mmCIF file of C-alpha atoms in Angstrom:
data_model
loop_
_atom_site.group_PDB
_atom_site.id
_atom_site.type_symbol
_atom_site.label_atom_id
_atom_site.label_comp_id
_atom_site.label_asym_id
_atom_site.label_seq_id
_atom_site.Cartn_x
_atom_site.Cartn_y
_atom_site.Cartn_z
ATOM 1 C CA UNK A 126 119.706 78.902 74.631
ATOM 2 C CA UNK A 127 118.807 81.875 76.843
ATOM 3 C CA UNK A 128 118.869 84.180 73.845
ATOM 4 C CA UNK A 129 116.278 82.004 72.092
ATOM 5 C CA UNK A 130 114.088 81.992 75.193
ATOM 6 C CA UNK A 131 114.328 85.764 75.550
ATOM 7 C CA UNK A 132 113.547 86.260 71.875
ATOM 8 C CA UNK A 133 110.494 84.027 72.216
ATOM 9 C CA UNK A 134 109.301 85.949 75.280
ATOM 10 C CA UNK A 135 109.627 89.229 73.389
ATOM 11 C CA UNK A 136 107.828 87.860 70.340
ATOM 12 C CA UNK A 137 105.059 86.459 72.548
ATOM 13 C CA UNK A 138 104.297 90.023 73.676
ATOM 14 C CA UNK A 139 103.524 91.310 70.189
ATOM 15 C CA UNK A 140 99.994 89.900 69.985
ATOM 16 C CA UNK A 141 98.783 91.215 73.372
ATOM 17 C CA UNK A 142 100.534 94.552 72.827
ATOM 18 C CA UNK A 143 98.854 94.911 69.416
ATOM 19 C CA UNK A 144 95.503 94.011 70.986
ATOM 20 C CA UNK A 145 96.124 96.628 73.674
ATOM 21 C CA UNK A 146 96.841 99.255 71.028
ATOM 22 C CA UNK A 147 93.603 98.413 69.225
ATOM 23 C CA UNK A 148 91.619 98.520 72.485
ATOM 24 C CA UNK A 149 93.091 101.916 73.364
ATOM 25 C CA UNK A 150 92.186 103.256 69.922
ATOM 26 C CA UNK A 151 88.641 101.936 70.342
ATOM 27 C CA UNK A 152 88.556 103.444 73.829
ATOM 28 C CA UNK A 153 89.415 106.868 72.394
ATOM 29 C CA UNK A 154 86.383 106.666 70.107
ATOM 30 C CA UNK A 155 84.146 105.365 72.915
ATOM 31 C CA UNK A 156 85.260 108.222 75.167
ATOM 32 C CA UNK A 157 84.245 110.784 72.570
ATOM 33 C CA UNK A 158 80.819 109.143 72.282
ATOM 34 C CA UNK A 159 80.604 108.523 76.042
ATOM 35 C CA UNK A 160 79.644 104.927 75.314
ATOM 36 C CA UNK A 161 79.725 103.579 78.879
ATOM 37 C CA UNK A 162 78.809 99.927 78.160
ATOM 38 C CA UNK A 163 81.602 99.716 75.581
ATOM 39 C CA UNK A 164 84.043 101.457 77.935
ATOM 40 C CA UNK A 165 83.272 98.951 80.690
ATOM 41 C CA UNK A 166 83.862 96.066 78.290
ATOM 42 C CA UNK A 167 87.127 97.609 77.102
ATOM 43 C CA UNK A 168 88.309 98.125 80.674
ATOM 44 C CA UNK A 169 87.858 94.453 81.515
ATOM 45 C CA UNK A 170 89.746 93.386 78.384
ATOM 46 C CA UNK A 171 92.502 95.938 79.005
ATOM 47 C CA UNK A 172 93.000 94.696 82.559
ATOM 48 C CA UNK A 173 93.540 91.118 81.406
ATOM 49 C CA UNK A 174 96.047 92.263 78.777
ATOM 50 C CA UNK A 175 97.924 94.386 81.316
ATOM 51 C CA UNK A 176 98.230 91.373 83.615
ATOM 52 C CA UNK A 177 99.482 89.205 80.757
ATOM 53 C CA UNK A 178 102.034 91.819 79.647
ATOM 54 C CA UNK A 179 103.234 92.277 83.231
ATOM 55 C CA UNK A 180 103.714 88.536 83.642
ATOM 56 C CA UNK A 181 105.715 88.350 80.414
ATOM 57 C CA UNK A 182 107.822 91.318 81.516
ATOM 58 C CA UNK A 183 108.543 89.589 84.816
ATOM 59 C CA UNK A 184 109.631 86.444 82.981
ATOM 60 C CA UNK A 185 112.048 88.463 80.840
ATOM 61 C CA UNK A 186 113.385 90.217 83.923
ATOM 62 C CA UNK A 187 113.841 86.924 85.754
ATOM 63 C CA UNK A 188 115.689 85.441 82.791
ATOM 64 C CA UNK A 189 118.060 88.413 82.583
ATOM 65 C CA UNK A 190 118.565 88.399 86.373
ATOM 66 C CA UNK A 191 119.367 84.679 86.342
ATOM 67 C CA UNK A 192 122.138 85.457 83.857
ATOM 68 C CA UNK A 193 123.495 88.208 86.082
ATOM 69 C CA UNK A 194 122.449 90.919 83.635
ATOM 70 C CA UNK A 195 120.574 94.131 84.301
ATOM 71 C CA UNK A 196 116.858 93.833 83.723
ATOM 72 C CA UNK A 197 116.628 96.580 81.120
ATOM 73 C CA UNK A 198 117.653 97.319 77.567
ATOM 74 C CA UNK A 199 121.314 97.311 78.549
ATOM 75 C CA UNK A 200 121.023 93.747 79.847
ATOM 76 C CA UNK A 201 119.397 92.629 76.607
ATOM 77 C CA UNK A 202 122.183 94.355 74.646
ATOM 78 C CA UNK A 203 124.803 92.476 76.663
ATOM 79 C CA UNK A 204 123.090 89.172 75.924
ATOM 80 C CA UNK A 205 122.634 90.117 72.263
ATOM 81 C CA UNK A 206 126.336 90.951 71.909
ATOM 82 C CA UNK A 207 127.173 87.343 72.817
ATOM 83 C CA UNK A 208 124.538 85.725 70.617
ATOM 84 C CA UNK A 209 124.082 84.799 66.976
ATOM 85 C CA UNK A 210 120.496 86.022 67.362
ATOM 86 C CA UNK A 211 121.692 89.354 68.724
ATOM 87 C CA UNK A 212 120.615 91.541 65.821
ATOM 88 C CA UNK A 213 117.152 89.952 65.612
ATOM 89 C CA UNK A 214 116.798 90.127 69.383
ATOM 90 C CA UNK A 215 117.444 93.880 69.382
ATOM 91 C CA UNK A 216 115.181 94.480 66.367
ATOM 92 C CA UNK A 217 112.309 92.668 68.056
ATOM 93 C CA UNK A 218 112.932 94.476 71.323
ATOM 94 C CA UNK A 219 112.907 97.831 69.499
ATOM 95 C CA UNK A 220 109.687 96.927 67.672
ATOM 96 C CA UNK A 221 108.009 95.873 70.918
ATOM 97 C CA UNK A 222 109.243 99.013 72.665
ATOM 98 C CA UNK A 223 107.772 101.174 69.895
ATOM 99 C CA UNK A 224 104.459 99.339 70.068
ATOM 100 C CA UNK A 225 104.297 99.784 73.838
ATOM 101 C CA UNK A 226 105.285 103.462 73.518
ATOM 102 C CA UNK A 227 102.390 103.911 71.070
ATOM 103 C CA UNK A 228 100.081 102.290 73.628
ATOM 104 C CA UNK A 229 101.360 104.612 76.332
ATOM 105 C CA UNK A 230 100.854 107.709 74.160
ATOM 106 C CA UNK A 231 97.260 106.786 73.326
ATOM 107 C CA UNK A 232 96.582 105.873 76.957
ATOM 108 C CA UNK A 233 97.853 109.275 78.098
ATOM 109 C CA UNK A 234 95.691 111.009 75.488
ATOM 110 C CA UNK A 235 92.678 108.994 76.661
ATOM 111 C CA UNK A 236 93.479 109.968 80.247
ATOM 112 C CA UNK A 237 93.504 113.649 79.316
ATOM 113 C CA UNK A 238 90.180 113.168 77.542
ATOM 114 C CA UNK A 239 88.710 111.580 80.682
ATOM 115 C CA UNK A 240 89.988 114.459 82.844
ATOM 116 C CA UNK A 241 88.519 117.006 80.443
ATOM 117 C CA UNK A 242 85.151 115.246 80.503
ATOM 118 C CA UNK A 243 85.220 115.021 84.305
ATOM 119 C CA UNK A 244 85.991 118.730 84.608
ATOM 120 C CA UNK A 245 83.248 119.589 82.136
ATOM 121 C CA UNK A 246 80.718 117.433 83.981
ATOM 122 C CA UNK A 247 81.719 118.895 87.358
ATOM 123 C CA UNK A 248 81.338 122.404 85.943
ATOM 124 C CA UNK A 249 77.895 121.571 84.545
ATOM 125 C CA UNK A 250 76.775 120.137 87.883
ATOM 126 C CA UNK A 251 78.105 123.205 89.722
ATOM 127 C CA UNK A 252 76.137 125.472 87.357
ATOM 128 C CA UNK A 253 72.974 123.406 87.814
ATOM 129 C CA UNK A 254 73.351 123.440 91.586
ATOM 130 C CA UNK A 255 73.909 127.183 91.599
ATOM 131 C CA UNK A 256 77.287 127.012 93.250
ATOM 132 C CA UNK A 257 80.020 129.593 92.766
ATOM 133 C CA UNK A 258 77.843 132.032 90.872
ATOM 134 C CA UNK A 259 78.673 135.704 91.277
ATOM 135 C CA UNK A 260 77.199 137.448 94.291
ATOM 136 C CA UNK A 261 74.385 139.578 92.964
ATOM 137 C CA UNK A 262 72.276 142.021 94.948
ATOM 138 C CA UNK A 263 68.635 142.773 94.422
ATOM 139 C CA UNK A 264 66.887 146.145 94.801
ATOM 140 C CA UNK A 265 66.705 145.733 98.601
ATOM 141 C CA UNK A 266 70.469 145.154 98.888
ATOM 142 C CA UNK A 267 70.239 141.503 99.852
ATOM 143 C CA UNK A 268 72.026 138.694 98.084
ATOM 144 C CA UNK A 269 70.345 137.399 94.992
ATOM 145 C CA UNK A 270 68.794 133.950 95.240
ATOM 146 C CA UNK A 271 71.020 132.880 92.331
ATOM 147 C CA UNK A 272 73.985 132.784 94.695
ATOM 148 C CA UNK A 273 72.321 130.239 96.955
ATOM 149 C CA UNK A 274 72.809 126.533 96.197
ATOM 150 C CA UNK A 275 69.710 124.866 94.815
ATOM 151 C CA UNK A 276 68.662 121.270 94.592
ATOM 152 C CA UNK A 277 68.365 119.799 91.130
ATOM 153 C CA UNK A 278 64.575 119.723 91.482
ATOM 154 C CA UNK A 279 64.579 123.533 91.833
ATOM 155 C CA UNK A 280 66.713 124.175 88.761
#
């Protein structure tokens, strides 16, 4: 009975996890194009999927805990070893784990892309504002005006 419930909980996660993977792939493209309206839309949809996946994960953990099993892969293996559905249970768990690992990898890549864009933007703003430019001296021996911060209207 509990094995069937756990299997159903795992299988119920496939659709939202697949949707998450697709959203993350779309996000990668939107990040390259700096499509802010699309990114905002994706963020809202991602947040709802994260909440759903967390709730499902909590249900699985609660089920395993109620059986006195650890709330990880080892606990599922213990349950699977005592079940006729054991092989299918582990196959589905492995498939879901791979899908979620793919989501995590794309999410990390998107995070690095965001950091790179933030650094690039900060560098561009610093250049426009005249900050951290080399100290240059003019013919009179005073510091060049290039080294002094400027407002954007003076750039």
